[in-house]
Amino acid sequence: MTTSPRGLWYRLGPIWSLVSLLAIVYVVTLINSFLGESVQVQLQYALVNLIIVVALQIFIGTSGVLSFGHVAFVAVGAWTVGLLTIDPELKRNLLPDLFPFLFDLNAPWLVAVVIGGVVGGLLALVVSPVLMRLNGLQAGIATFALLGVVNQVLTYWSSVGPRSGQSMVGIPDVLNLQTTMLFAMAAIVAAWLFQRTRPSRLLRAAREDGIAAASSGINVVSQRIIVFAVSGIVAGVAGGLFALTNRVVQSSQLNIELTFVTLAMLVLGGMLSLSGAVIGTLVFSLVDVLLVRMQNGLEIGAYVVSVPQGARAIILGLILVGMLLFRPSGITGGREFVWPFRSDRPLPGMPPTNES
Amino acid sequence: MTGQLIQSLVDALSAGATLGLAALSIGLVFGVIRLANFAQAEIITASAYCLIFTWQLGWFIAVPLSMLVAVAMSLLMEFAVFSRMRSANPATLLIASFGLSFLLQRVYELMFSNNVRTAPVASGLAQTVEFAGVRIQLLSVATITIAGLLLLGLHLFLSRTSMGLQLKAAAADFRTARLVGIPAGRVIALSFALSGILAAAVAFVLTVQSGAVGPTFGVQITILALVGAVIGGIDKISGSLAGGFLVGFVTSLLATWLPQEMSNFKDAYVFVLVIGVLLFRPSGLLIKGRGVART
Amino acid sequence: MSIDDNASIDDDASIVDDARSGSGQRGRGLRVEGLEVAYGGVPAVRGIDLEVKAGEAVGLIGPNGAGKSSTLLGIMGAVARSGRVLVKGEDLAGFPPEKVVRRGVALVPEGRHVFAELSVADNLRLGAVARRDRTGYSEAMEHVLTLFPMLRDFGHRQAGLLSGGQQQQLAIGRALMSDPDILLLDEPSLGLSPTAVDTVFEALDVIRAAGKAVLVVEQRAEFTIAFCDRTFVLHDGEITLTLSPEDAEKVDVLTKAYFG
Ligand SMILES: Nc1ncnc2c1ncn2[C@@H]1O[C@H](COP(=O)(O)OP(=O)(O)OP(=O)(O)O)[C@@H](O)[C@H]1O
Ligand SMILES: [Mg+2]
């Protein structure tokens, strides 16, 4: 903190914050990979969630508009990867009502994930001219409605998926923890780079001062559309990875509950910074892992710490509500995290969040 | 055919009335403190559990008790959580209520297990009566009656009493209401209490309908109510009511009249309708002009 | 006409004296010491001292954004503030608006803010919410209706349907219903026709003569300076000039008031 404003750390700050985030993800993955199979599985889900939360942050953190709809992009990403990677023979048997052309459509999983991202981004792009005009509560409700529509379509439209009540099975086991981690890191890098682009900067400026932005001629809606589509791509990729991690996809898994959990992670970390997305997800997932362990009795030395079955979700809920009550700007307070130096300099066009 | 038409209209009216009440219970609070309370769902659930558990003691105990539970929960939420978030914006408040809702659902799971609890609550109302060739569910008639009476009572309260007038003023313009000398804490508590009473009515209707209550009992209707309130114009008490009614009415008609393979998508149609309404009337159907919503 | 339910009888006797001499902490006027208001750390009012005695009208003028409204809102407790706000010797620091109103201060807010969907009568009724007594209510109502006879004819009309000038009268009437000792007005002439402005200021004259302390924020400098017993010029949250009615005609003073 003794460095002058023009000091080396100051200029390196943004890159350094990126490096620290990547390092954190790496270290967390490394440590956890020694902790046994079940933790590894949980961690892989956590990393997929991390990408969803990053997608949410790209949009919410930049525009200041609430979205309950991103899980819709996750869902179409997951659907896409499911359809493209399940063995054609299996598909014919398990998903008999599919459009015929889908039977033989097949792609290597990596390509499928990329296409999942494209589909997620396209859906976001298609609905954005409508959704991006709205603000505040209206935007929240409209994005929620989008999730509702997509979820119902995926649940009941057997021409693009399983019959209602059934799930898509037979997704190949190809994704390991390391690869998932690389995807998570890539998402972080992508989000970080995107923060530095013009649409993102303009939108942050507009978020801070709607009137000034409007009078300086920024077309908020069109900037928002770009940002929404980009976050849709990231969410679509996350959906693809979810499909490969879970290996079974069902529309009920990609609905309100996931929306809530990922939003909770983002709120916990702090919506206004990328660090918030990363740290919120990791902290939330870590606490979750611990609580699951404690439900089964966690041994620390000679002591056994345990919490009653079902207490896990309650404690997670309490943490979230407590956070909103006492520190609504999240763990990071909306600042980028710079390890080991605390950066007091918020991102350009990103003020410290109001204390309220 | 006409018989079927009338029957479906009565059902739709009753569905609209239920959802209208639920939306109103959200709008009442929103008007005053800009909180779209998602955890209204858990107030409904609590009240419904109460009905199920106490029904064998007699309706004259179970019904007042369920109202008491709803009002108490509503006030408790206000004092424990929302009163501490006065300066937060509506989006943050919505997320907070979302979190509270999630939290309470898990508490119910722990207390009452994931399985539904059942009791034949007012099973007499579950009958169908035939009247001039038209088969009508008694419950639909009861629902419409309950809603009508409650709305009448609420209307009288708001327009005839000083407290009601203060609440109306606070809902219209909270800041000015305070400047005029209306005590903020008292009107807010009043709005939560009234909202609790409406939630209890909704819980009663839904419990009679299904006879079974689980931890997420109130969620479905609350989501639709929230959606209804916003498209009707959550800024205005009448807007929430009308929006909720509309969504309930349309959903019910779609469920009855759409062919089987399409009726699966009835919620999707409603949601598309919602997005359309929001696009053309972002502040709600009943609010004149665009963008007057103080959100 | 003034019905003061809060003051005890011996207080009442001294009040008349206080009003005359205008002195002392226990007077029925308003005294503000070192008032500061800031929004998110950005100061809008930076330490204002002013006093309005009973039976006196004080003006507050200044350019847009000078902090005039913030001063009034600070007095009302509607925004976070520091400093002392003394009424009848009691410091109202930390009081929420509803309590400030109960101590005898009423605000006619900028832009009137009548409850548009409610009737004129209901608006007036709401103004009396802060009253503790029942007896004074009808008297206050009678007084308001005498002051603004128009309101009597439109009792059942929706307030939002009134003209701007009528709404302003209603807003003042609503504030008077709590029988305040101190009346704060934020730009009562905003958007009104000249005749409507006259009506409003004639009423203010009556209110002042009835022994109330009036603090009026205005944009129309000349008019305000002439009307008020004293007028403060506010600039960037600070009082830079104090003017007396004689200054109303001096053009250079006026220019200075506005461009500082
Ligand atoms: N709610 C608010 N949040 C943030 N800043 C505010 C708020 N209200 C006022 N301000 C700022 O405080 C300063 C003083 O504003 P205020 O409304 O008191 O000015 P004013 O003298 O009444 O102006 P006008 O003549 O335009 O009414 C201005 O710079 C304004 O931008
Ligand atoms: Mg002003």
GROMACS .gro file of N, CA, C and O in nm, chain B residues 95-175:
model
  324
  451ILE      N    1  -3.409  -1.080  -0.410
  451ILE     CA    2  -3.314  -1.189  -0.387
  451ILE      C    3  -3.318  -1.232  -0.240
  451ILE      O    4  -3.316  -1.351  -0.208
  452ALA      N    5  -3.324  -1.134  -0.151
  452ALA     CA    6  -3.329  -1.167  -0.009
  452ALA      C    7  -3.452  -1.252   0.022
  452ALA      O    8  -3.445  -1.350   0.095
  453SER      N    9  -3.564  -1.213  -0.036
  453SER     CA   10  -3.686  -1.289  -0.008
  453SER      C   11  -3.677  -1.428  -0.071
  453SER      O   12  -3.728  -1.526  -0.017
  454PHE      N   13  -3.609  -1.436  -0.182
  454PHE     CA   14  -3.581  -1.564  -0.247
  454PHE      C   15  -3.501  -1.652  -0.152
  454PHE      O   16  -3.532  -1.769  -0.132
  455GLY      N   17  -3.398  -1.594  -0.092
  455GLY     CA   18  -3.315  -1.668   0.002
  455GLY      C   19  -3.393  -1.713   0.124
  455GLY      O   20  -3.383  -1.827   0.169
  456LEU      N   21  -3.476  -1.623   0.173
  456LEU     CA   22  -3.559  -1.654   0.290
  456LEU      C   23  -3.653  -1.769   0.256
  456LEU      O   24  -3.675  -1.861   0.337
  457SER      N   25  -3.707  -1.764   0.135
  457SER     CA   26  -3.800  -1.868   0.092
  457SER      C   27  -3.731  -2.004   0.091
  457SER      O   28  -3.781  -2.103   0.146
  458PHE      N   29  -3.614  -2.007   0.031
  458PHE     CA   30  -3.533  -2.130   0.024
  458PHE      C   31  -3.505  -2.182   0.165
  458PHE      O   32  -3.524  -2.299   0.196
  459LEU      N   33  -3.464  -2.089   0.251
  459LEU     CA   34  -3.431  -2.125   0.389
  459LEU      C   35  -3.550  -2.187   0.460
  459LEU      O   36  -3.540  -2.294   0.522
  460LEU      N   37  -3.664  -2.123   0.450
  460LEU     CA   38  -3.782  -2.173   0.522
  460LEU      C   39  -3.828  -2.307   0.468
  460LEU      O   40  -3.873  -2.393   0.543
  461GLN      N   41  -3.815  -2.325   0.336
  461GLN     CA   42  -3.852  -2.455   0.279
  461GLN      C   43  -3.771  -2.567   0.343
  461GLN      O   44  -3.823  -2.673   0.376
  462ARG      N   45  -3.642  -2.539   0.362
  462ARG     CA   46  -3.558  -2.642   0.421
  462ARG      C   47  -3.595  -2.664   0.568
  462ARG      O   48  -3.592  -2.776   0.618
  463VAL      N   49  -3.633  -2.556   0.635
  463VAL     CA   50  -3.677  -2.570   0.774
  463VAL      C   51  -3.802  -2.658   0.779
  463VAL      O   52  -3.814  -2.747   0.863
  464TYR      N   53  -3.894  -2.635   0.688
  464TYR     CA   54  -4.015  -2.718   0.685
  464TYR      C   55  -3.979  -2.864   0.658
  464TYR      O   56  -4.037  -2.955   0.716
  465GLU      N   57  -3.882  -2.884   0.567
  465GLU     CA   58  -3.839  -3.021   0.538
  465GLU      C   59  -3.791  -3.089   0.665
  465GLU      O   60  -3.824  -3.204   0.692
  466LEU      N   61  -3.712  -3.013   0.740
  466LEU     CA   62  -3.656  -3.069   0.862
  466LEU      C   63  -3.767  -3.096   0.964
  466LEU      O   64  -3.767  -3.197   1.034
  467MET      N   65  -3.862  -3.007   0.972
  467MET     CA   66  -3.967  -3.020   1.074
  467MET      C   67  -4.073  -3.122   1.035
  467MET      O   68  -4.120  -3.200   1.117
  468PHE      N   69  -4.114  -3.117   0.909
  468PHE     CA   70  -4.231  -3.197   0.871
  468PHE      C   71  -4.199  -3.303   0.767
  468PHE      O   72  -4.290  -3.366   0.715
  469SER      N   73  -4.072  -3.319   0.734
  469SER     CA   74  -4.023  -3.413   0.633
  469SER      C   75  -4.068  -3.371   0.493
  469SER      O   76  -4.154  -3.285   0.476
  470ASN      N   77  -4.006  -3.439   0.396
  470ASN     CA   78  -4.033  -3.403   0.258
  470ASN      C   79  -4.168  -3.452   0.209
  470ASN      O   80  -4.222  -3.406   0.109
  471ASN      N   81  -4.223  -3.548   0.281
  471ASN     CA   82  -4.351  -3.605   0.237
  471ASN      C   83  -4.466  -3.510   0.267
  471ASN      O   84  -4.460  -3.432   0.361
  472VAL      N   85  -4.569  -3.522   0.188
  472VAL     CA   86  -4.683  -3.434   0.212
  472VAL      C   87  -4.760  -3.483   0.334
  472VAL      O   88  -4.764  -3.602   0.364
  473ARG      N   89  -4.820  -3.388   0.404
  473ARG     CA   90  -4.909  -3.421   0.515
  473ARG      C   91  -5.051  -3.401   0.466
  473ARG      O   92  -5.080  -3.306   0.393
  474THR      N   93  -5.138  -3.491   0.506
  474THR     CA   94  -5.274  -3.483   0.453
  474THR      C   95  -5.378  -3.475   0.565
  474THR      O   96  -5.354  -3.521   0.676
  475ALA      N   97  -5.489  -3.414   0.531
  475ALA     CA   98  -5.606  -3.413   0.619
  475ALA      C   99  -5.724  -3.371   0.534
  475ALA      O  100  -5.707  -3.294   0.438
  476PRO      N  101  -5.841  -3.423   0.563
  476PRO     CA  102  -5.957  -3.387   0.482
  476PRO      C  103  -6.010  -3.251   0.522
  476PRO      O  104  -6.111  -3.240   0.590
  477VAL      N  105  -5.939  -3.145   0.482
  477VAL     CA  106  -5.977  -3.010   0.522
  477VAL      C  107  -6.101  -2.966   0.444
  477VAL      O  108  -6.099  -2.962   0.320
  478ALA      N  109  -6.206  -2.936   0.515
  478ALA     CA  110  -6.332  -2.890   0.454
  478ALA      C  111  -6.370  -2.975   0.334
  478ALA      O  112  -6.401  -2.925   0.227
  479SER      N  113  -6.367  -3.107   0.356
  479SER     CA  114  -6.389  -3.196   0.242
  479SER      C  115  -6.530  -3.180   0.184
  479SER      O  116  -6.554  -3.217   0.069
  480GLY      N  117  -6.618  -3.124   0.263
  480GLY     CA  118  -6.753  -3.100   0.211
  480GLY      C  119  -6.752  -3.010   0.089
  480GLY      O  120  -6.837  -3.021   0.000
  481LEU      N  121  -6.652  -2.923   0.083
  481LEU     CA  122  -6.646  -2.828  -0.029
  481LEU      C  123  -6.594  -2.895  -0.156
  481LEU      O  124  -6.604  -2.836  -0.264
  482ALA      N  125  -6.539  -3.013  -0.143
  482ALA     CA  126  -6.479  -3.076  -0.261
  482ALA      C  127  -6.585  -3.141  -0.350
  482ALA      O  128  -6.552  -3.202  -0.450
  483GLN      N  129  -6.713  -3.127  -0.313
  483GLN     CA  130  -6.818  -3.189  -0.394
  483GLN      C  131  -6.851  -3.109  -0.519
  483GLN      O  132  -6.817  -2.992  -0.531
  484THR      N  133  -6.918  -3.179  -0.606
  484THR     CA  134  -6.968  -3.113  -0.726
  484THR      C  135  -7.120  -3.110  -0.717
  484THR      O  136  -7.182  -3.211  -0.682
  485VAL      N  137  -7.179  -2.998  -0.743
  485VAL     CA  138  -7.324  -2.993  -0.744
  485VAL      C  139  -7.372  -2.975  -0.888
  485VAL      O  140  -7.304  -2.911  -0.969
  486GLU      N  141  -7.486  -3.033  -0.917
  486GLU     CA  142  -7.540  -3.017  -1.051
  486GLU      C  143  -7.657  -2.921  -1.043
  486GLU      O  144  -7.746  -2.934  -0.959
  487PHE      N  145  -7.653  -2.824  -1.127
  487PHE     CA  146  -7.753  -2.718  -1.120
  487PHE      C  147  -7.793  -2.684  -1.263
  487PHE      O  148  -7.711  -2.634  -1.340
  488ALA      N  149  -7.916  -2.718  -1.297
  488ALA     CA  150  -7.967  -2.693  -1.433
  488ALA      C  151  -7.871  -2.748  -1.538
  488ALA      O  152  -7.836  -2.681  -1.634
  489GLY      N  153  -7.826  -2.870  -1.516
  489GLY     CA  154  -7.741  -2.934  -1.615
  489GLY      C  155  -7.597  -2.887  -1.613
  489GLY      O  156  -7.515  -2.932  -1.690
  490VAL      N  157  -7.564  -2.794  -1.524
  490VAL     CA  158  -7.428  -2.746  -1.515
  490VAL      C  159  -7.365  -2.802  -1.389
  490VAL      O  160  -7.418  -2.786  -1.280
  491ARG      N  161  -7.253  -2.869  -1.410
  491ARG     CA  162  -7.185  -2.924  -1.293
  491ARG      C  163  -7.085  -2.822  -1.241
  491ARG      O  164  -6.996  -2.778  -1.315
  492ILE      N  165  -7.103  -2.788  -1.115
  492ILE     CA  166  -7.016  -2.685  -1.061
  492ILE      C  167  -6.954  -2.732  -0.931
  492ILE      O  168  -7.020  -2.792  -0.846
  493GLN      N  169  -6.824  -2.708  -0.919
  493GLN     CA  170  -6.756  -2.745  -0.795
  493GLN      C  171  -6.794  -2.647  -0.685
  493GLN      O  172  -6.787  -2.525  -0.703
  494LEU      N  173  -6.834  -2.705  -0.573
  494LEU     CA  174  -6.870  -2.621  -0.460
  494LEU      C  175  -6.754  -2.532  -0.419
  494LEU      O  176  -6.770  -2.415  -0.383
  495LEU      N  177  -6.634  -2.590  -0.428
  495LEU     CA  178  -6.516  -2.515  -0.385
  495LEU      C  179  -6.496  -2.388  -0.468
  495LEU      O  180  -6.459  -2.283  -0.416
  496SER      N  181  -6.526  -2.401  -0.600
  496SER     CA  182  -6.511  -2.282  -0.685
  496SER      C  183  -6.602  -2.170  -0.636
  496SER      O  184  -6.561  -2.054  -0.625
  497VAL      N  185  -6.725  -2.209  -0.606
  497VAL     CA  186  -6.820  -2.108  -0.557
  497VAL      C  187  -6.771  -2.050  -0.425
  497VAL      O  188  -6.771  -1.927  -0.403
  498ALA      N  189  -6.724  -2.139  -0.336
  498ALA     CA  190  -6.675  -2.092  -0.207
  498ALA      C  191  -6.557  -1.998  -0.224
  498ALA      O  192  -6.548  -1.893  -0.159
  499THR      N  193  -6.466  -2.033  -0.316
  499THR     CA  194  -6.349  -1.949  -0.339
  499THR      C  195  -6.389  -1.810  -0.385
  499THR      O  196  -6.341  -1.709  -0.334
  500ILE      N  197  -6.481  -1.809  -0.482
  500ILE     CA  198  -6.525  -1.679  -0.533
  500ILE      C  199  -6.590  -1.598  -0.421
  500ILE      O  200  -6.566  -1.477  -0.408
  501THR      N  201  -6.668  -1.665  -0.338
  501THR     CA  202  -6.734  -1.596  -0.227
  501THR      C  203  -6.631  -1.542  -0.128
  501THR      O  204  -6.637  -1.425  -0.088
  502ILE      N  205  -6.538  -1.627  -0.090
  502ILE     CA  206  -6.436  -1.584   0.007
  502ILE      C  207  -6.361  -1.463  -0.047
  502ILE      O  208  -6.343  -1.362   0.022
  503ALA      N  209  -6.318  -1.475  -0.172
  503ALA     CA  210  -6.241  -1.365  -0.232
  503ALA      C  211  -6.326  -1.238  -0.235
  503ALA      O  212  -6.277  -1.129  -0.201
  504GLY      N  213  -6.453  -1.252  -0.274
  504GLY     CA  214  -6.539  -1.136  -0.281
  504GLY      C  215  -6.554  -1.069  -0.145
  504GLY      O  216  -6.540  -0.947  -0.133
  505LEU      N  217  -6.576  -1.150  -0.043
  505LEU     CA  218  -6.593  -1.094   0.091
  505LEU      C  219  -6.465  -1.026   0.140
  505LEU      O  220  -6.469  -0.915   0.194
  506LEU      N  221  -6.353  -1.093   0.116
  506LEU     CA  222  -6.226  -1.034   0.160
  506LEU      C  223  -6.199  -0.901   0.091
  506LEU      O  224  -6.156  -0.804   0.153
  507LEU      N  225  -6.225  -0.900  -0.040
  507LEU     CA  226  -6.200  -0.776  -0.115
  507LEU      C  227  -6.292  -0.666  -0.067
  507LEU      O  228  -6.250  -0.550  -0.053
  508LEU      N  229  -6.416  -0.701  -0.040
  508LEU     CA  230  -6.510  -0.601   0.011
  508LEU      C  231  -6.460  -0.547   0.145
  508LEU      O  232  -6.456  -0.425   0.167
  509GLY      N  233  -6.421  -0.640   0.232
  509GLY     CA  234  -6.370  -0.599   0.362
  509GLY      C  235  -6.249  -0.509   0.349
  509GLY      O  236  -6.239  -0.404   0.413
  510LEU      N  237  -6.158  -0.549   0.261
  510LEU     CA  238  -6.036  -0.471   0.242
  510LEU      C  239  -6.069  -0.332   0.188
  510LEU      O  240  -6.015  -0.231   0.233
  511HIS      N  241  -6.164  -0.332   0.094
  511HIS     CA  242  -6.202  -0.204   0.036
  511HIS      C  243  -6.259  -0.111   0.143
  511HIS      O  244  -6.224   0.007   0.151
  512LEU      N  245  -6.347  -0.166   0.225
  512LEU     CA  246  -6.407  -0.084   0.331
  512LEU      C  247  -6.299  -0.035   0.427
  512LEU      O  248  -6.298   0.081   0.467
  513PHE      N  249  -6.209  -0.126   0.461
  513PHE     CA  250  -6.103  -0.087   0.554
  513PHE      C  251  -6.019   0.026   0.496
  513PHE      O  252  -5.990   0.124   0.563
  514LEU      N  253  -5.982   0.012   0.369
  514LEU     CA  254  -5.894   0.111   0.308
  514LEU      C  255  -5.963   0.245   0.290
  514LEU      O  256  -5.900   0.350   0.298
  515SER      N  257  -6.093   0.241   0.263
  515SER     CA  258  -6.158   0.368   0.231
  515SER      C  259  -6.230   0.430   0.351
  515SER      O  260  -6.254   0.549   0.353
  516ARG      N  261  -6.261   0.349   0.453
  516ARG     CA  262  -6.341   0.404   0.562
  516ARG      C  263  -6.265   0.429   0.691
  516ARG      O  264  -6.313   0.501   0.777
  517THR      N  265  -6.152   0.367   0.709
  517THR     CA  266  -6.084   0.385   0.837
  517THR      C  267  -5.960   0.471   0.819
  517THR      O  268  -5.904   0.479   0.708
  518SER      N  269  -5.918   0.532   0.928
  518SER     CA  270  -5.800   0.618   0.921
  518SER      C  271  -5.675   0.535   0.892
  518SER      O  272  -5.591   0.573   0.809
  519MET      N  273  -5.663   0.419   0.957
  519MET     CA  274  -5.546   0.335   0.931
  519MET      C  275  -5.543   0.292   0.784
  519MET      O  276  -5.436   0.288   0.722
  520GLY      N  277  -5.661   0.258   0.732
  520GLY     CA  278  -5.668   0.216   0.593
  520GLY      C  279  -5.625   0.328   0.499
  520GLY      O  280  -5.550   0.306   0.404
  521LEU      N  281  -5.671   0.447   0.530
  521LEU     CA  282  -5.636   0.563   0.448
  521LEU      C  283  -5.485   0.586   0.452
  521LEU      O  284  -5.421   0.613   0.350
  522GLN      N  285  -5.429   0.570   0.572
  522GLN     CA  286  -5.284   0.589   0.585
  522GLN      C  287  -5.209   0.485   0.503
  522GLN      O  288  -5.108   0.516   0.440
  523LEU      N  289  -5.261   0.364   0.505
  523LEU     CA  290  -5.195   0.258   0.427
  523LEU      C  291  -5.202   0.290   0.278
  523LEU      O  292  -5.105   0.274   0.204
  524LYS      N  293  -5.320   0.337   0.237
  524LYS     CA  294  -5.335   0.370   0.096
  524LYS      C  295  -5.238   0.481   0.055
  524LYS      O  296  -5.174   0.475  -0.050
  525ALA      N  297  -5.228   0.580   0.142
  525ALA     CA  298  -5.136   0.691   0.112
  525ALA      C  299  -4.993   0.640   0.107
  525ALA      O  300  -4.916   0.676   0.017
  526ALA      N  301  -4.956   0.555   0.203
  526ALA     CA  302  -4.819   0.504   0.206
  526ALA      C  303  -4.789   0.421   0.083
  526ALA      O  304  -4.679   0.425   0.029
  527ALA      N  305  -4.890   0.344   0.038
  527ALA     CA  306  -4.868   0.262  -0.080
  527ALA      C  307  -4.853   0.349  -0.204
  527ALA      O  308  -4.778   0.316  -0.295
  528ALA      N  309  -4.922   0.462  -0.206
  528ALA     CA  310  -4.915   0.548  -0.324
  528ALA      C  311  -4.784   0.626  -0.325
  528ALA      O  312  -4.723   0.644  -0.431
  529ASP      N  313  -4.739   0.674  -0.211
  529ASP     CA  314  -4.621   0.759  -0.207
  529ASP      C  315  -4.565   0.756  -0.066
  529ASP      O  316  -4.601   0.837   0.020
  530PHE      N  317  -4.475   0.660  -0.045
  530PHE     CA  318  -4.430   0.634   0.092
  530PHE      C  319  -4.358   0.754   0.152
  530PHE      O  320  -4.378   0.791   0.267
  531ARG      N  321  -4.274   0.816   0.071
  531ARG     CA  322  -4.193   0.926   0.121
  531ARG      C  323  -4.281   1.042   0.169
  531ARG      O  324  -4.264   1.093   0.279
   0.00000   0.00000   0.00000
